[in-house]
Coordinates of C-alpha atoms in Angstrom, one line a residue:
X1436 CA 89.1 22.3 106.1
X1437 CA 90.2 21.5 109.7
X1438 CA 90.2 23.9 112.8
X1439 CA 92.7 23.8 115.3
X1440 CA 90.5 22.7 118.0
X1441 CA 93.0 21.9 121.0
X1442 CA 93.4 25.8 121.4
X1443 CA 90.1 26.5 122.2
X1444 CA 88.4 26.9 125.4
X1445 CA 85.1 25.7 126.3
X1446 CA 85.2 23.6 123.6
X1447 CA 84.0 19.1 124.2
X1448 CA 86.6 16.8 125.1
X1449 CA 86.6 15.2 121.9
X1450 CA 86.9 11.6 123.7
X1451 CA 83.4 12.8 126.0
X1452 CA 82.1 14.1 123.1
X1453 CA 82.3 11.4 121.0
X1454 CA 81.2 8.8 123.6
X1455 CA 78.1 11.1 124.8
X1456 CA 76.6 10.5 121.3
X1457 CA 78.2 7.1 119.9
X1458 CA 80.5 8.8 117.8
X1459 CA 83.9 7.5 116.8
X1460 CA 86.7 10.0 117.8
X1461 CA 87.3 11.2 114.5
X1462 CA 83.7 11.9 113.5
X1463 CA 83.7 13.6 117.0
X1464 CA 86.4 15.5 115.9
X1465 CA 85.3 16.6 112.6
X1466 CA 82.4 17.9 114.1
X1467 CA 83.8 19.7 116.4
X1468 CA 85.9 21.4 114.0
X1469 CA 83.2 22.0 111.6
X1470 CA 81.0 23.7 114.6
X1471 CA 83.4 25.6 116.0
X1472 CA 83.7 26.0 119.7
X1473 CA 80.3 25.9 120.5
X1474 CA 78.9 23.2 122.6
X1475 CA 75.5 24.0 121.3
X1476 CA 76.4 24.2 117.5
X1477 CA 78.3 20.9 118.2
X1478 CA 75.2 19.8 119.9
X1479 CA 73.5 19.9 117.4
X1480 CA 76.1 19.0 114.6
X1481 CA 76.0 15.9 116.1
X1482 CA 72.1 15.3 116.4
X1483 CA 72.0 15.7 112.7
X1484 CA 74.7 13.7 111.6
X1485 CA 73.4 10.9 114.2
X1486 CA 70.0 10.9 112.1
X1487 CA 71.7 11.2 108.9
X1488 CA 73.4 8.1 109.7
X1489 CA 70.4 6.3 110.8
X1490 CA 68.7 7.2 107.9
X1491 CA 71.2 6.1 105.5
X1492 CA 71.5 2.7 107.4
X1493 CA 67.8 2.1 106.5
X1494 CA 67.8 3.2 103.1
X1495 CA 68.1 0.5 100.5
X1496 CA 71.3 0.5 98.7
X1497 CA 72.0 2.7 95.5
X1498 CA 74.4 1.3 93.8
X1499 CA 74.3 0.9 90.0
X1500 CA 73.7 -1.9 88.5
X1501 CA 75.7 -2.3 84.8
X1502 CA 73.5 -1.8 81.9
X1503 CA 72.5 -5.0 80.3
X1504 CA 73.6 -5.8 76.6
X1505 CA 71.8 -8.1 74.0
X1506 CA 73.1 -10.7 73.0
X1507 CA 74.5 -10.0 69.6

Protein backbone atom coordinates (compact mmCIF):
# COMPACT_ATOMS: atom_id res chain seq x y z
CA UNK A 1 0.00 0.00 0.00
CA UNK A 2 1.06 3.49 -0.98
CA UNK A 3 1.74 6.60 1.36
CA UNK A 4 0.96 9.86 0.49
CA UNK A 5 4.37 11.07 0.44
CA UNK A 6 4.09 14.79 -1.08
CA UNK A 7 2.57 15.86 2.35
CA UNK A 8 5.34 15.12 4.30
CA UNK A 9 8.16 17.22 5.47
CA UNK A 10 11.61 16.32 5.74
CA UNK A 11 10.97 13.70 3.53
CA UNK A 12 13.81 13.07 -0.08
CA UNK A 13 13.07 14.72 -3.13
CA UNK A 14 12.13 11.70 -4.80
CA UNK A 15 14.01 12.83 -8.13
CA UNK A 16 17.43 13.46 -5.58
CA UNK A 17 16.70 10.51 -4.03
CA UNK A 18 16.49 8.43 -6.74
CA UNK A 19 19.57 9.82 -8.57
CA UNK A 20 21.77 9.70 -5.16
CA UNK A 21 21.52 5.94 -5.31
CA UNK A 22 20.79 4.95 -9.10
CA UNK A 23 17.32 4.44 -8.61
CA UNK A 24 14.59 4.91 -11.12
CA UNK A 25 11.89 7.35 -9.86
CA UNK A 26 9.44 4.90 -9.12
CA UNK A 27 11.58 2.55 -7.21
CA UNK A 28 12.67 5.76 -5.42
CA UNK A 29 9.26 6.40 -4.73
CA UNK A 30 8.17 3.15 -3.43
CA UNK A 31 10.80 3.29 -1.05
CA UNK A 32 10.05 6.19 0.15
CA UNK A 33 6.65 5.31 0.83
CA UNK A 34 7.48 2.09 2.27
CA UNK A 35 10.06 3.89 4.86
CA UNK A 36 8.14 6.52 5.79
CA UNK A 37 9.47 9.94 6.21
CA UNK A 38 12.60 9.13 7.44
CA UNK A 39 15.70 9.87 5.59
CA UNK A 40 17.53 7.31 7.51
CA UNK A 41 14.96 4.47 7.17
CA UNK A 42 14.95 5.40 3.48
CA UNK A 43 18.63 5.34 3.67
CA UNK A 44 18.70 2.38 4.33
CA UNK A 45 15.63 0.98 2.37
CA UNK A 46 17.52 1.83 -0.36
CA UNK A 47 20.99 0.22 0.58
CA UNK A 48 19.24 -3.04 0.83
CA UNK A 49 17.26 -3.03 -2.12
CA UNK A 50 20.50 -1.74 -4.08
CA UNK A 51 22.31 -5.09 -2.89
CA UNK A 52 19.30 -7.17 -3.41
CA UNK A 53 19.45 -6.07 -6.93
CA UNK A 54 23.03 -6.74 -7.35
CA UNK A 55 22.63 -9.95 -6.00
CA UNK A 56 19.86 -11.03 -8.14
CA UNK A 57 21.79 -9.68 -11.28
CA UNK A 58 24.55 -12.34 -10.50
CA UNK A 59 22.52 -15.15 -9.65
CA UNK A 60 22.04 -17.68 -12.37
CA UNK A 61 18.60 -17.82 -13.70
CA UNK A 62 15.69 -19.95 -12.11
CA UNK A 63 13.44 -20.55 -14.39
CA UNK A 64 11.92 -23.98 -14.91
CA UNK A 65 12.60 -25.98 -17.31
CA UNK A 66 9.39 -28.34 -18.62
CA UNK A 67 9.65 -31.81 -17.46
CA UNK A 68 10.87 -34.14 -20.15
CA UNK A 69 8.47 -37.05 -21.46
CA UNK A 70 9.54 -40.41 -23.08
CA UNK A 71 8.92 -41.06 -26.02
CA UNK A 72 5.91 -43.31 -26.06
Amino acid sequence: MSKDIENWADAYDVVTFARKYGLTVQQARIIISSNGPSRHGCDMGAIAFVRAMRLRATRPSRTRQKPTHPAQ
